[in-house]
C-alpha cells in the first residue's frame, strides 16, 4: 500500500494487476477462474465476463461480481445525470 498527496488531501491505495494471455478466439469469461486467487470479496470485469457467476468452476468462489453493462444497453439509458455518471464509469 502506498500513499500520495494532492493538495492537502492524502490518499492511500494500491493497484492490482493480473495477466492471462489467450488466443483471440477464446472468450474472456473462460479465463475468469485463472484470474482469481479465491479470497476476493469483489471482482470487476468488462462485458466480456457476463455470465461468469453461472460457471461451474466458479461455484465455490464467493466474490461479488460487478460486470460492466453492454454498450447497447447503456445507450438505451435516458439522458439523465445518473446515465451520464454510469457512462463515465464504463471504463
Short mmCIF file of N, CA and C in Angstrom, two decimals:
data_model
loop_
_atom_site.label_atom_id
_atom_site.label_comp_id
_atom_site.label_asym_id
_atom_site.label_seq_id
_atom_site.Cartn_x
_atom_site.Cartn_y
_atom_site.Cartn_z
N UNK A 1 0.86 -1.16 0.00
CA UNK A 1 0.00 0.00 0.00
C UNK A 1 0.91 1.23 0.00
N UNK A 2 0.51 2.20 -0.80
CA UNK A 2 1.28 3.44 -0.90
C UNK A 2 0.36 4.63 -0.68
N UNK A 3 0.99 5.76 -0.48
CA UNK A 3 0.21 6.97 -0.28
C UNK A 3 0.65 8.03 -1.28
N UNK A 4 -0.23 8.95 -1.54
CA UNK A 4 0.07 10.10 -2.38
C UNK A 4 -0.68 11.29 -1.81
N UNK A 5 -0.25 12.47 -2.17
CA UNK A 5 -0.89 13.67 -1.63
C UNK A 5 -1.23 14.60 -2.79
N UNK A 6 -2.47 15.07 -2.82
CA UNK A 6 -2.91 16.05 -3.79
C UNK A 6 -3.43 17.24 -3.00
N UNK A 7 -2.73 18.34 -3.08
CA UNK A 7 -3.08 19.49 -2.26
C UNK A 7 -2.85 19.15 -0.80
N UNK A 8 -3.84 19.31 0.03
CA UNK A 8 -3.74 18.95 1.44
C UNK A 8 -4.39 17.61 1.75
N UNK A 9 -4.86 16.90 0.73
CA UNK A 9 -5.56 15.63 0.92
C UNK A 9 -4.61 14.46 0.64
N UNK A 10 -4.54 13.53 1.58
CA UNK A 10 -3.73 12.32 1.40
C UNK A 10 -4.62 11.17 0.94
N UNK A 11 -4.10 10.34 0.04
CA UNK A 11 -4.81 9.17 -0.47
C UNK A 11 -3.93 7.95 -0.27
N UNK A 12 -4.55 6.85 0.14
CA UNK A 12 -3.86 5.58 0.30
C UNK A 12 -4.50 4.58 -0.64
N UNK A 13 -3.70 3.76 -1.27
CA UNK A 13 -4.29 2.77 -2.16
C UNK A 13 -3.26 1.87 -2.79
N UNK A 14 -3.77 0.99 -3.63
CA UNK A 14 -2.91 0.07 -4.36
C UNK A 14 -3.61 -0.31 -5.65
N UNK A 15 -2.84 -0.85 -6.57
CA UNK A 15 -3.38 -1.34 -7.83
C UNK A 15 -3.15 -2.84 -7.87
N UNK A 16 -4.08 -3.55 -8.44
CA UNK A 16 -3.93 -4.99 -8.61
C UNK A 16 -3.88 -5.29 -10.09
N UNK A 17 -2.84 -5.98 -10.51
CA UNK A 17 -2.69 -6.34 -11.92
C UNK A 17 -2.53 -7.84 -12.01
N UNK A 18 -3.22 -8.41 -12.95
CA UNK A 18 -3.12 -9.84 -13.20
C UNK A 18 -3.23 -10.02 -14.70
N UNK A 19 -2.39 -10.87 -15.28
CA UNK A 19 -2.37 -11.04 -16.72
C UNK A 19 -2.47 -12.50 -17.08
N UNK A 20 -3.37 -12.80 -17.96
CA UNK A 20 -3.52 -14.15 -18.51
C UNK A 20 -3.69 -13.96 -20.01
N UNK A 21 -2.78 -14.50 -20.81
CA UNK A 21 -2.88 -14.34 -22.26
C UNK A 21 -3.56 -15.55 -22.87
N UNK A 22 -4.39 -15.30 -23.88
CA UNK A 22 -5.13 -16.35 -24.56
C UNK A 22 -5.19 -16.02 -26.05
N UNK A 23 -5.51 -17.01 -26.88
CA UNK A 23 -5.72 -16.72 -28.30
C UNK A 23 -6.94 -15.81 -28.48
N UNK A 24 -6.98 -15.09 -29.57
CA UNK A 24 -8.06 -14.13 -29.81
C UNK A 24 -9.43 -14.80 -29.92
N UNK A 25 -9.46 -16.08 -30.28
CA UNK A 25 -10.76 -16.74 -30.44
C UNK A 25 -11.29 -17.35 -29.15
N UNK A 26 -10.62 -17.14 -28.04
CA UNK A 26 -11.08 -17.65 -26.75
C UNK A 26 -11.79 -16.54 -25.98
N UNK A 27 -12.96 -16.84 -25.46
CA UNK A 27 -13.78 -15.85 -24.77
C UNK A 27 -13.17 -15.49 -23.42
N UNK A 28 -13.30 -14.23 -23.01
CA UNK A 28 -12.75 -13.74 -21.74
C UNK A 28 -13.24 -14.54 -20.54
N UNK A 29 -14.53 -14.84 -20.51
CA UNK A 29 -15.14 -15.46 -19.34
C UNK A 29 -14.53 -16.83 -19.04
N UNK A 30 -13.94 -17.49 -20.05
CA UNK A 30 -13.35 -18.82 -19.81
C UNK A 30 -12.11 -18.73 -18.94
N UNK A 31 -11.52 -17.56 -18.81
CA UNK A 31 -10.31 -17.39 -18.02
C UNK A 31 -10.55 -16.77 -16.65
N UNK A 32 -11.78 -16.53 -16.30
CA UNK A 32 -12.10 -15.87 -15.03
C UNK A 32 -11.50 -16.62 -13.84
N UNK A 33 -11.57 -17.93 -13.83
CA UNK A 33 -11.02 -18.71 -12.73
C UNK A 33 -9.52 -18.57 -12.59
N UNK A 34 -8.81 -18.36 -13.69
CA UNK A 34 -7.36 -18.20 -13.66
C UNK A 34 -6.95 -16.84 -13.12
N UNK A 35 -7.86 -15.90 -13.10
CA UNK A 35 -7.54 -14.54 -12.64
C UNK A 35 -7.81 -14.33 -11.16
N UNK A 36 -8.44 -15.30 -10.51
CA UNK A 36 -8.82 -15.17 -9.10
C UNK A 36 -7.98 -16.08 -8.21
N UNK A 37 -7.72 -15.63 -6.99
CA UNK A 37 -7.00 -16.49 -6.04
C UNK A 37 -7.94 -17.15 -5.05
N UNK A 38 -9.20 -16.74 -5.01
CA UNK A 38 -10.20 -17.40 -4.18
C UNK A 38 -10.61 -16.65 -2.93
N UNK A 39 -9.90 -15.59 -2.58
CA UNK A 39 -10.22 -14.84 -1.37
C UNK A 39 -10.83 -13.47 -1.68
N UNK A 40 -11.20 -13.23 -2.94
CA UNK A 40 -11.77 -11.95 -3.33
C UNK A 40 -13.15 -11.76 -2.72
N UNK A 41 -13.43 -10.54 -2.36
CA UNK A 41 -14.78 -10.19 -1.93
C UNK A 41 -15.55 -9.59 -3.10
N UNK A 42 -14.86 -8.88 -3.97
CA UNK A 42 -15.45 -8.26 -5.15
C UNK A 42 -14.55 -8.52 -6.35
N UNK A 43 -15.16 -8.68 -7.51
CA UNK A 43 -14.42 -8.86 -8.75
C UNK A 43 -15.10 -8.02 -9.82
N UNK A 44 -14.30 -7.29 -10.60
CA UNK A 44 -14.82 -6.38 -11.61
C UNK A 44 -14.37 -6.84 -12.98
N UNK A 45 -15.24 -6.71 -13.97
CA UNK A 45 -14.89 -7.11 -15.32
C UNK A 45 -15.70 -6.34 -16.35
N UNK A 46 -15.20 -6.36 -17.58
CA UNK A 46 -15.96 -5.71 -18.65
C UNK A 46 -17.07 -6.64 -19.12
N UNK A 47 -17.79 -6.25 -20.14
CA UNK A 47 -18.96 -7.02 -20.55
C UNK A 47 -18.60 -8.40 -21.10
N UNK A 48 -17.34 -8.65 -21.36
CA UNK A 48 -16.90 -9.98 -21.79
C UNK A 48 -17.02 -11.03 -20.70
N UNK A 49 -17.26 -10.60 -19.48
CA UNK A 49 -17.39 -11.53 -18.35
C UNK A 49 -18.84 -11.77 -17.95
N UNK A 50 -19.80 -11.34 -18.80
CA UNK A 50 -21.21 -11.60 -18.50
C UNK A 50 -21.43 -13.10 -18.37
N UNK A 51 -22.18 -13.51 -17.38
CA UNK A 51 -22.48 -14.92 -17.15
C UNK A 51 -21.46 -15.64 -16.30
N UNK A 52 -20.44 -14.93 -15.81
CA UNK A 52 -19.37 -15.58 -15.05
C UNK A 52 -19.90 -16.21 -13.76
N UNK A 53 -20.93 -15.63 -13.16
CA UNK A 53 -21.46 -16.17 -11.90
C UNK A 53 -22.16 -17.50 -12.10
N UNK A 54 -22.45 -17.88 -13.35
CA UNK A 54 -23.12 -19.15 -13.64
C UNK A 54 -22.15 -20.28 -13.97
N UNK A 55 -20.86 -19.99 -14.07
CA UNK A 55 -19.89 -21.01 -14.48
C UNK A 55 -19.61 -22.00 -13.36
N UNK A 56 -19.56 -23.28 -13.72
CA UNK A 56 -19.36 -24.35 -12.74
C UNK A 56 -18.06 -24.20 -11.97
N UNK A 57 -16.97 -23.87 -12.66
CA UNK A 57 -15.67 -23.81 -11.99
C UNK A 57 -15.56 -22.68 -10.98
N UNK A 58 -16.54 -21.78 -10.97
CA UNK A 58 -16.51 -20.66 -10.03
C UNK A 58 -17.62 -20.73 -8.99
N UNK A 59 -18.29 -21.87 -8.88
CA UNK A 59 -19.40 -22.00 -7.93
C UNK A 59 -18.97 -21.77 -6.49
N UNK A 60 -17.77 -22.20 -6.13
CA UNK A 60 -17.30 -22.07 -4.74
C UNK A 60 -16.73 -20.69 -4.45
N UNK A 61 -16.46 -19.90 -5.48
CA UNK A 61 -15.91 -18.56 -5.28
C UNK A 61 -17.02 -17.66 -4.75
N UNK A 62 -16.76 -16.95 -3.68
CA UNK A 62 -17.77 -16.12 -3.01
C UNK A 62 -17.70 -14.65 -3.44
N UNK A 63 -16.91 -14.33 -4.46
CA UNK A 63 -16.76 -12.94 -4.89
C UNK A 63 -18.08 -12.39 -5.41
N UNK A 64 -18.34 -11.14 -5.12
CA UNK A 64 -19.49 -10.42 -5.67
C UNK A 64 -19.03 -9.84 -7.01
N UNK A 65 -19.64 -10.27 -8.10
CA UNK A 65 -19.23 -9.84 -9.43
C UNK A 65 -19.87 -8.51 -9.81
N UNK A 66 -19.07 -7.62 -10.40
CA UNK A 66 -19.52 -6.33 -10.90
C UNK A 66 -19.11 -6.28 -12.37
N UNK A 67 -20.06 -6.53 -13.26
CA UNK A 67 -19.78 -6.63 -14.68
C UNK A 67 -20.34 -5.40 -15.39
N UNK A 68 -19.53 -4.81 -16.26
CA UNK A 68 -19.93 -3.61 -17.00
C UNK A 68 -21.12 -3.91 -17.91
N UNK A 69 -21.94 -2.91 -18.07
CA UNK A 69 -23.11 -3.01 -18.93
C UNK A 69 -22.66 -3.03 -20.40
N UNK A 70 -23.37 -3.77 -21.22
CA UNK A 70 -23.07 -3.78 -22.65
C UNK A 70 -23.40 -2.42 -23.25
N UNK A 71 -22.65 -2.03 -24.29
CA UNK A 71 -22.88 -0.73 -24.93
C UNK A 71 -24.32 -0.55 -25.37
N UNK A 72 -24.90 -1.58 -25.97
CA UNK A 72 -26.26 -1.46 -26.48
C UNK A 72 -27.27 -1.16 -25.37
N UNK A 73 -27.06 -1.71 -24.19
CA UNK A 73 -27.96 -1.44 -23.06
C UNK A 73 -27.68 -0.07 -22.46
N UNK A 74 -26.42 0.32 -22.42
CA UNK A 74 -26.06 1.61 -21.85
C UNK A 74 -26.61 2.74 -22.71
N UNK A 75 -26.60 2.56 -24.03
CA UNK A 75 -27.11 3.60 -24.93
C UNK A 75 -28.61 3.83 -24.74
N UNK A 76 -29.32 2.82 -24.28
CA UNK A 76 -30.77 2.94 -24.08
C UNK A 76 -31.13 3.73 -22.83
N UNK A 77 -30.16 4.02 -21.97
CA UNK A 77 -30.45 4.80 -20.76
C UNK A 77 -30.89 6.21 -21.15
N UNK A 78 -31.79 6.75 -20.40
CA UNK A 78 -32.24 8.12 -20.66
C UNK A 78 -31.08 9.09 -20.45
N UNK A 79 -31.17 10.26 -21.04
CA UNK A 79 -30.13 11.27 -20.91
C UNK A 79 -30.33 12.02 -19.59
N UNK A 80 -29.94 11.38 -18.50
CA UNK A 80 -30.09 11.94 -17.16
C UNK A 80 -28.72 12.04 -16.51
N UNK A 81 -28.60 12.79 -15.43
CA UNK A 81 -27.31 12.85 -14.72
C UNK A 81 -26.83 11.46 -14.29
N UNK A 82 -27.74 10.60 -13.86
CA UNK A 82 -27.35 9.25 -13.46
C UNK A 82 -26.80 8.46 -14.64
N UNK A 83 -27.44 8.58 -15.80
CA UNK A 83 -26.97 7.89 -17.00
C UNK A 83 -25.59 8.39 -17.39
N UNK A 84 -25.36 9.69 -17.30
CA UNK A 84 -24.04 10.25 -17.62
C UNK A 84 -23.00 9.74 -16.64
N UNK A 85 -23.37 9.62 -15.38
CA UNK A 85 -22.46 9.09 -14.37
C UNK A 85 -22.07 7.65 -14.70
N UNK A 86 -23.05 6.80 -15.02
CA UNK A 86 -22.77 5.40 -15.37
C UNK A 86 -21.92 5.32 -16.62
N UNK A 87 -22.16 6.21 -17.57
CA UNK A 87 -21.38 6.22 -18.80
C UNK A 87 -19.92 6.52 -18.51
N UNK A 88 -19.67 7.42 -17.57
CA UNK A 88 -18.29 7.76 -17.23
C UNK A 88 -17.59 6.63 -16.49
N UNK A 89 -18.35 5.74 -15.86
CA UNK A 89 -17.77 4.63 -15.11
C UNK A 89 -17.53 3.40 -15.96
N UNK A 90 -17.99 3.39 -17.20
CA UNK A 90 -17.94 2.18 -18.01
C UNK A 90 -16.52 1.68 -18.24
N UNK A 91 -15.56 2.55 -18.21
CA UNK A 91 -14.19 2.12 -18.44
C UNK A 91 -13.60 1.71 -17.14
#
